[in-house]
CSV table of C-alpha atoms in Angstrom, one decimal:
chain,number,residue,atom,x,y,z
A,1,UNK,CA,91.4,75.8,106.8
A,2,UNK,CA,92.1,79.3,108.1
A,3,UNK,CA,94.4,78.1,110.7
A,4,UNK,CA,97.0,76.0,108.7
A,5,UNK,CA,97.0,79.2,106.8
A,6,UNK,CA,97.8,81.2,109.5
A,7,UNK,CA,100.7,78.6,110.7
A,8,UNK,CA,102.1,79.0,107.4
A,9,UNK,CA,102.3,82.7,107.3
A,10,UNK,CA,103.9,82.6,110.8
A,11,UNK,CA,106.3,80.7,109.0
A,12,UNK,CA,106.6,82.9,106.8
A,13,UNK,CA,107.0,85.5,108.5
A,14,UNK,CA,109.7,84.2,110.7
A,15,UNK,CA,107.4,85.3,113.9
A,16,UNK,CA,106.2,83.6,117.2
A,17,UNK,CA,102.7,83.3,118.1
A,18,UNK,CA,102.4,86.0,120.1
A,19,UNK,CA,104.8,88.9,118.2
A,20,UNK,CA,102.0,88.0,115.2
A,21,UNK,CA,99.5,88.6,117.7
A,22,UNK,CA,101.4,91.9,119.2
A,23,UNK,CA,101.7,93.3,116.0
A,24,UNK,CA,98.0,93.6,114.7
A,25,UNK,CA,97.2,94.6,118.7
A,26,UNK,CA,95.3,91.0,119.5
A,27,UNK,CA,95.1,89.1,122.6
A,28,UNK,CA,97.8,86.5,121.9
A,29,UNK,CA,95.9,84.1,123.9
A,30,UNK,CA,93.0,84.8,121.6
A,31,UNK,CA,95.0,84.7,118.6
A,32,UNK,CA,96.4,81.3,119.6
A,33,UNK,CA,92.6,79.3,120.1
A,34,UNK,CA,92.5,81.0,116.9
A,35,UNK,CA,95.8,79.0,115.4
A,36,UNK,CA,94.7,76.0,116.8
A,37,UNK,CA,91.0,76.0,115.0
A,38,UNK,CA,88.5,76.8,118.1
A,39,UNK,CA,87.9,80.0,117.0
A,40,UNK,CA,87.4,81.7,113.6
A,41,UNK,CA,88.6,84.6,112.9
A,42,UNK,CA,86.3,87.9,112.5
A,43,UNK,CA,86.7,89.7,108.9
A,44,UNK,CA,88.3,93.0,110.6
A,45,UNK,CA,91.0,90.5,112.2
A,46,UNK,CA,91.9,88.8,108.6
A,47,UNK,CA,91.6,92.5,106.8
A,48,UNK,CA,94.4,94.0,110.0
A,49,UNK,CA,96.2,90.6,108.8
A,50,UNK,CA,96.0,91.7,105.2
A,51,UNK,CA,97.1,95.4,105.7
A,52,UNK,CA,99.6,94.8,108.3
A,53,UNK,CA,101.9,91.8,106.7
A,54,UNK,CA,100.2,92.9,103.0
A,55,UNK,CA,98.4,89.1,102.8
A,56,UNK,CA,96.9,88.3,99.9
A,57,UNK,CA,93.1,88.4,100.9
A,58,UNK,CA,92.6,85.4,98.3
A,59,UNK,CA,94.9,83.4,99.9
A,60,UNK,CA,94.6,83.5,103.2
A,61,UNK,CA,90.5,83.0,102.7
A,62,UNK,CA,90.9,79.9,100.0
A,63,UNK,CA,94.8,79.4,99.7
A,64,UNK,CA,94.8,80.2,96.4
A,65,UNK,CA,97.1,82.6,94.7
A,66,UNK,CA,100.6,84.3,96.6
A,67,UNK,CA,100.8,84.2,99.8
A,68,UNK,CA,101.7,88.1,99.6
A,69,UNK,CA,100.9,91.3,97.8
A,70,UNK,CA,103.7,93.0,95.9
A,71,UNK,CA,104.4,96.1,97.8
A,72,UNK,CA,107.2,98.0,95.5
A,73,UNK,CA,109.6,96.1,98.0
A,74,UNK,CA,111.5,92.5,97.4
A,75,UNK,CA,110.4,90.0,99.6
A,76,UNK,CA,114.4,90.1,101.0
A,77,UNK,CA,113.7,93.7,101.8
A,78,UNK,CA,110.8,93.3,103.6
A,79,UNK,CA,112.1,91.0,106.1
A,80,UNK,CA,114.8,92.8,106.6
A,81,UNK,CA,112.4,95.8,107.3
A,82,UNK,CA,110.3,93.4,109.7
A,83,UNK,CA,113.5,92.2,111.8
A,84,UNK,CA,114.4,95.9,112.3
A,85,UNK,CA,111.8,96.4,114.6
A,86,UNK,CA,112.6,93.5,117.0
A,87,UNK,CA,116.2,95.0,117.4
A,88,UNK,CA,117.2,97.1,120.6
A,89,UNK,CA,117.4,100.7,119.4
A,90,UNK,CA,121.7,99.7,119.9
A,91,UNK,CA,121.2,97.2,117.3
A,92,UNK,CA,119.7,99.5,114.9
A,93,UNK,CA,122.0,102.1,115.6
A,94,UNK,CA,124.6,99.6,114.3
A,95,UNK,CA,122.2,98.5,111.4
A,96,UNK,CA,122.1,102.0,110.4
A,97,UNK,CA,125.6,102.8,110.4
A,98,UNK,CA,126.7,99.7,108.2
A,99,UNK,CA,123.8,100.8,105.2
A,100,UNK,CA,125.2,104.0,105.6
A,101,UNK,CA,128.4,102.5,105.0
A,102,UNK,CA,127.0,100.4,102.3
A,103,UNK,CA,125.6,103.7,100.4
A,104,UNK,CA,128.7,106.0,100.8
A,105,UNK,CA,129.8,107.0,97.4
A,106,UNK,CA,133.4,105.6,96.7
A,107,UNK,CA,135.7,108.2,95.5
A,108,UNK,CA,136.8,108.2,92.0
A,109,UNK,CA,139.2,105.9,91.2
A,110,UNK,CA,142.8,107.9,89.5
């Protein structure tokens, strides 16, 4: 059903309830009767699910298939990209300075 789906993409996703819900603008109180199977979901709800965490529309309506779409990103890359946004805008500050310690050229070696 829809709603194990759904669990398993929270799973997924690494994300609560409720920053799913955030995150395609939805009620979380909604989007939890919707979790636990009293409600079904609309279409435009599972195409913002599709678009927003790039779902694979065949598997979340019949479970077959990946659970994602290939984006031109890594899977690792993504979540990094999705935990960025639930850092203070201090921790990303620090974030950024470290990649941009990361990409520094080294100097040549004599």
């Amino acid at each position: 059903m829809i709603n194990d789906r759904l669990k398993i993409l929270l799973s997924e996703l690494r994300l609560s309830q409720r920053q799913f819900a955030l995150k395609i603008n939805l009620d979380p109180g909604y989007f939890s009767r919707i979790i636990q199977g009293k409600v079904t979901p609309p279409d435009r709800i599972l195409l913002l699910i599709e678009n927003v965490f790039h779902v694979n529309p065949q598997w979340l309506e019949s479970g077959e298939g990946p659970v994602f779409v290939s984006q031109g990103r890594s899977r690792a890359k993504q979540q990094v990209l999705e935990t960025i946004d639930l850092l203070s805008d201090e921790q990303v500050k620090a974030v950024s300075s470290f990649i941009r310690y990361l990409t520094e050229e080294e100097p040549p070696q004599e």
